[in-house]
CSV table of C-alpha atoms in Angstrom, one decimal:
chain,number,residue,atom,x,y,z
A,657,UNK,CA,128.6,82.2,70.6
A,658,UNK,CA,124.6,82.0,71.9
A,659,UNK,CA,124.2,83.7,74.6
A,660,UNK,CA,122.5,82.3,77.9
A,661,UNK,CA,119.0,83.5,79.4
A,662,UNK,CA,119.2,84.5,83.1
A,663,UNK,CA,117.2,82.3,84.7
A,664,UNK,CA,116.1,83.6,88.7
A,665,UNK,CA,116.8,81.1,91.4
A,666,UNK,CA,114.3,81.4,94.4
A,667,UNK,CA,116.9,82.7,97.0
A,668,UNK,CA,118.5,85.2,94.8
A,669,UNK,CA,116.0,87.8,94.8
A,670,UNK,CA,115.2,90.4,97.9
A,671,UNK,CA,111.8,91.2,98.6
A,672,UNK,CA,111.3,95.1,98.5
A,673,UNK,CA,108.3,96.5,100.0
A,674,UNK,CA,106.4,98.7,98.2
A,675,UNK,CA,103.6,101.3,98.9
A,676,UNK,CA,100.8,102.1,96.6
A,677,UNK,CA,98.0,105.0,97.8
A,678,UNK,CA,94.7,104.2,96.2
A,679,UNK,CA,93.3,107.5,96.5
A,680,UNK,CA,91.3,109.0,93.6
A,681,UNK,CA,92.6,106.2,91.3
A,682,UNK,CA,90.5,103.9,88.9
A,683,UNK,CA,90.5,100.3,90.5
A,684,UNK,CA,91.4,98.3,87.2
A,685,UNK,CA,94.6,100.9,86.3
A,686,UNK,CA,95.3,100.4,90.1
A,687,UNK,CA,95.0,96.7,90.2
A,688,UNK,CA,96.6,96.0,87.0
A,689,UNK,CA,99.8,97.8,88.0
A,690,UNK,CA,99.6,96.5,92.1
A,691,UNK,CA,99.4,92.6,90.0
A,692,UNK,CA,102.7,93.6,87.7
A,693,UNK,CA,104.9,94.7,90.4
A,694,UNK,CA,103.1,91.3,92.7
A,695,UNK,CA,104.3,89.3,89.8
A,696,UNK,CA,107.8,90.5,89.4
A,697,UNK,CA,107.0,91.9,85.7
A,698,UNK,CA,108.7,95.2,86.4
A,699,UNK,CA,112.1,93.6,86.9
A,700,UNK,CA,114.8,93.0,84.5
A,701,UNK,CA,115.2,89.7,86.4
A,702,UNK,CA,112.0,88.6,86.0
A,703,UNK,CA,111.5,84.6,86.0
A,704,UNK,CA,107.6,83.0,85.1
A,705,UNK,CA,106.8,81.1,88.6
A,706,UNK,CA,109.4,82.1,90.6
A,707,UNK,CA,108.4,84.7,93.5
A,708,UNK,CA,110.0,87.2,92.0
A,709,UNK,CA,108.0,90.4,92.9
A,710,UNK,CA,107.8,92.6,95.4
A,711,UNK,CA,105.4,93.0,98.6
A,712,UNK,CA,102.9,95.7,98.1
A,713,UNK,CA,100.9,97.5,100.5
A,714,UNK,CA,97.6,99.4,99.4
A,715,UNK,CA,96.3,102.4,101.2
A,716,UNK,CA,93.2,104.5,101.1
A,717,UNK,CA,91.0,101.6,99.3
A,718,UNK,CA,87.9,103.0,100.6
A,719,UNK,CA,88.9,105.9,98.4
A,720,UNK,CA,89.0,104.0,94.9
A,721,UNK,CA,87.1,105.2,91.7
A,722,UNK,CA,85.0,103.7,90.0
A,723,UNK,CA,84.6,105.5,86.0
A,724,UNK,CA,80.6,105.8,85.2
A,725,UNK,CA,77.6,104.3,86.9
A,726,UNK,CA,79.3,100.9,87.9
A,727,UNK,CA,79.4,102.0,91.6
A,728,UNK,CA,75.4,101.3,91.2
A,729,UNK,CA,75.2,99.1,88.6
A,730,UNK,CA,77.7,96.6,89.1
A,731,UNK,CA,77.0,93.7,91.6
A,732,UNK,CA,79.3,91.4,93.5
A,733,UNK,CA,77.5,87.9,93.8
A,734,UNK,CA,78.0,85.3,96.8
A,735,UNK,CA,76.1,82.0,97.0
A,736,UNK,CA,76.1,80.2,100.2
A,737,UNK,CA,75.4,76.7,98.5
A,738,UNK,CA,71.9,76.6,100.0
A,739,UNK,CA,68.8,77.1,98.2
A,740,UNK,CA,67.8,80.3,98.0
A,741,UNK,CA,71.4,81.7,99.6
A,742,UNK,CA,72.1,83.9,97.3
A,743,UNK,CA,73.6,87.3,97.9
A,744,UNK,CA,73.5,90.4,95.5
A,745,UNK,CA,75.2,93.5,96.5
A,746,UNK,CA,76.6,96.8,94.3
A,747,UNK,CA,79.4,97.7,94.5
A,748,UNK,CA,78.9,101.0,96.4
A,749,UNK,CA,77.4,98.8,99.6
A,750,UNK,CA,80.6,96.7,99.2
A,751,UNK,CA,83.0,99.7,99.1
A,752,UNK,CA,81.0,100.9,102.3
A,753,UNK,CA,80.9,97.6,104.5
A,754,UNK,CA,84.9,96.4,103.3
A,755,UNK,CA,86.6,98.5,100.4
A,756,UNK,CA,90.1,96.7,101.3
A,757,UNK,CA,88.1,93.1,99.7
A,758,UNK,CA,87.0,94.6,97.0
A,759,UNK,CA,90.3,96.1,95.7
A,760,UNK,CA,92.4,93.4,96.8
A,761,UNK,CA,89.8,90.8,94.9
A,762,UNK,CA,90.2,92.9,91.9
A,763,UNK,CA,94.1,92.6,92.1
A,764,UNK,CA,94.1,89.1,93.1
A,765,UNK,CA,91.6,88.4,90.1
A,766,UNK,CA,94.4,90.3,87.3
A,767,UNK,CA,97.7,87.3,88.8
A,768,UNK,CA,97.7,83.8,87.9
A,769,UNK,CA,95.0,81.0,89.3
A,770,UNK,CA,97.0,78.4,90.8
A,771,UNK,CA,100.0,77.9,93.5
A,772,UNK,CA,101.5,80.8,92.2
A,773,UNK,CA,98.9,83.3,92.3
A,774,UNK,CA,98.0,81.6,95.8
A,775,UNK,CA,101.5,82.4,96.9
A,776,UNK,CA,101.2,86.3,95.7
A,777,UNK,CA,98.4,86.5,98.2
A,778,UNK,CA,100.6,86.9,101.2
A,779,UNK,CA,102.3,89.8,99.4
A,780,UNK,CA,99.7,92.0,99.2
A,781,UNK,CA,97.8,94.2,101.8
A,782,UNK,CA,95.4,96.3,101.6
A,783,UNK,CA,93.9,99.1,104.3
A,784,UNK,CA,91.1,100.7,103.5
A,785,UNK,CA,92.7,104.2,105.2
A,786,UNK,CA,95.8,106.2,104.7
A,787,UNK,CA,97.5,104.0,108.2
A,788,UNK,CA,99.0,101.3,107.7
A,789,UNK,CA,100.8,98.6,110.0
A,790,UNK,CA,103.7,97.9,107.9
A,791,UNK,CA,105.9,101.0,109.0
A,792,UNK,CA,109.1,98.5,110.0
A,793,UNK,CA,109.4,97.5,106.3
A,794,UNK,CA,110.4,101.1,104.9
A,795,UNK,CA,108.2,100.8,101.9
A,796,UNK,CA,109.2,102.6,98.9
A,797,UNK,CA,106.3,104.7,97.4
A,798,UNK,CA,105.3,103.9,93.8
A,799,UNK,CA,103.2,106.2,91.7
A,800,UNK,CA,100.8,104.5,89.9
A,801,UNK,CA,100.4,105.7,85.8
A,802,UNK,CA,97.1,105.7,86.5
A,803,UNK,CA,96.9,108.9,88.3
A,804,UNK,CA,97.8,110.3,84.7
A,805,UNK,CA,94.6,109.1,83.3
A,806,UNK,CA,92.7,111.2,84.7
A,807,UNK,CA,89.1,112.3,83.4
A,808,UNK,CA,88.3,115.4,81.7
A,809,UNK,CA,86.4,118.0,83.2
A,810,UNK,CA,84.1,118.6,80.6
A,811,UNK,CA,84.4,117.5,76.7
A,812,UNK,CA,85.9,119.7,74.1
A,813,UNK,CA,83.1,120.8,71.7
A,814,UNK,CA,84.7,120.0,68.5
A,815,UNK,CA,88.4,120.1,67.6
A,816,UNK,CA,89.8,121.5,64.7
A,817,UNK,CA,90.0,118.5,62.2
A,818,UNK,CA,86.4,116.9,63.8
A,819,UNK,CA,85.3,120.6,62.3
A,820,UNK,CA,87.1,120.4,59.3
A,821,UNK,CA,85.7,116.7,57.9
A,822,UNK,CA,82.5,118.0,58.9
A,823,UNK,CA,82.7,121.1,56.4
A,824,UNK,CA,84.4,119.2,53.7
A,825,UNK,CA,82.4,118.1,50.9
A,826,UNK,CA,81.7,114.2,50.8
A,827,UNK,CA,83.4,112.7,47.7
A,828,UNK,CA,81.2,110.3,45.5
A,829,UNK,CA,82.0,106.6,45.8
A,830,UNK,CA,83.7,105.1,43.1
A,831,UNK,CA,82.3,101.8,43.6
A,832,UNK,CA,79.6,100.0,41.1
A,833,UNK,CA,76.6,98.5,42.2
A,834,UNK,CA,76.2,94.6,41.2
C-alpha cells in the first residue's frame, strides 16, 4: 500500500512568532538559522513554496560579530545609476549608521529570490537593541546553535597526536620514479 506525502495547504498552518537575540553571535550562523525557521525548514510539515514558517523577530543587531578582520575589510557597495555614484562603505560604518539592514540583508540574502522569498520579508524584523515592538505576539525565544560555536580563547599549542606524527619517523615511499 504506498503511502501518501503530506502536502501543507496555505490555511492549515499557524504562524508562531519567534524571538532570536543577536547578541555576541556570528551573522552567517545567525542568518542561516533566522532563514530555516523564515522558511518553514524546521517543521515536520514543511511544504516548498508554501508560507510555512514562522515570524521571527531579531534583537540586539548592532551587537552581531563579525569572525576576523571583515568588520574592516569587507565593503557593502551601492550604485546610484549615475556616473560616478558609487558608494563604498565597511562594514563597521554600516553596523554603526544601521546594524538592523545589514543583518536583515544577510538573512534575506540566505531565502529564495522570487515571490516567495519576497513574501518572507514581511516575517522578519529586526531592532538593532534588546526592545522590541512586537510584545502583543508572545514570541517564543529560540537559541540559536550558533552561540555554541564560539571562539577559542587562545589556541592549544600542540595536542597529543599533532606531537606524536611529529616525533615519528617518516616512512620511505614505496613509489618508483618513471
Amino acid at each position: 500500500m504506498p503511502r501518501q506525502t503530506y502536502i501543507a495547504k496555505r490555511g492549515e498552518i499557524k504562524t508562531v512568532w519567534r524571538h532570536v537575540d543577536a547578541e555576541g553571535k556570528t551573522l552567517g550562523r545567525l542568518a542561516t538559522e533566522v532563514a530555516t525557521v523564515l522558511m518553514g525548514k524546521h517543521r515536520p510539515e514543511y511544504t516548498p513554496g508554501v508560507l510555512s514558517g514562522d515570524a521571527v523577530i531579531v534583537t540586539n543587531a548592532a551587537k552581531v560579530v563579525l569572525t576576523g578582520r571583515k568588520l574592516d575589510q569587507k565593503t557593502r557597495r551601492r550604485w546610484s545609476g549615475y556616473p560616478g555614484g558609487l558608494k563604498v562603505r565597511s562594514y563597521r560604518q554600516e553596523i554603526e549608521s544601521n546594524p538592523a539592514r545589514l543583518v536583515s540583508e544577510a538573512i534575506l540574502r540566505m531565502v529564495p529570490k522570487g515571490r516567495f522569498g519576497r513574501s518572507l520579508h514581511s516575517r522578519l524584523r529586526v531592532f538593532a537593541g534588546a526592545t522590541h515592538t512586537h510584545s502583543s505576539q508572545e514570541p517564543i525565544a529560540i537559541e540559536t546553535p550558533s552561540a555554541a560555536h564560539e571562539l577559542p580563547a587562545e589556541r592549544p599549542v600542540a595536542t597529543e597526536k599533532a606531537a606524536r606524527t611529529k616525533s615519528a619517523p617518516r616512512r620511505a615511499s614505496t613509489r618508483t620514479a618513471k
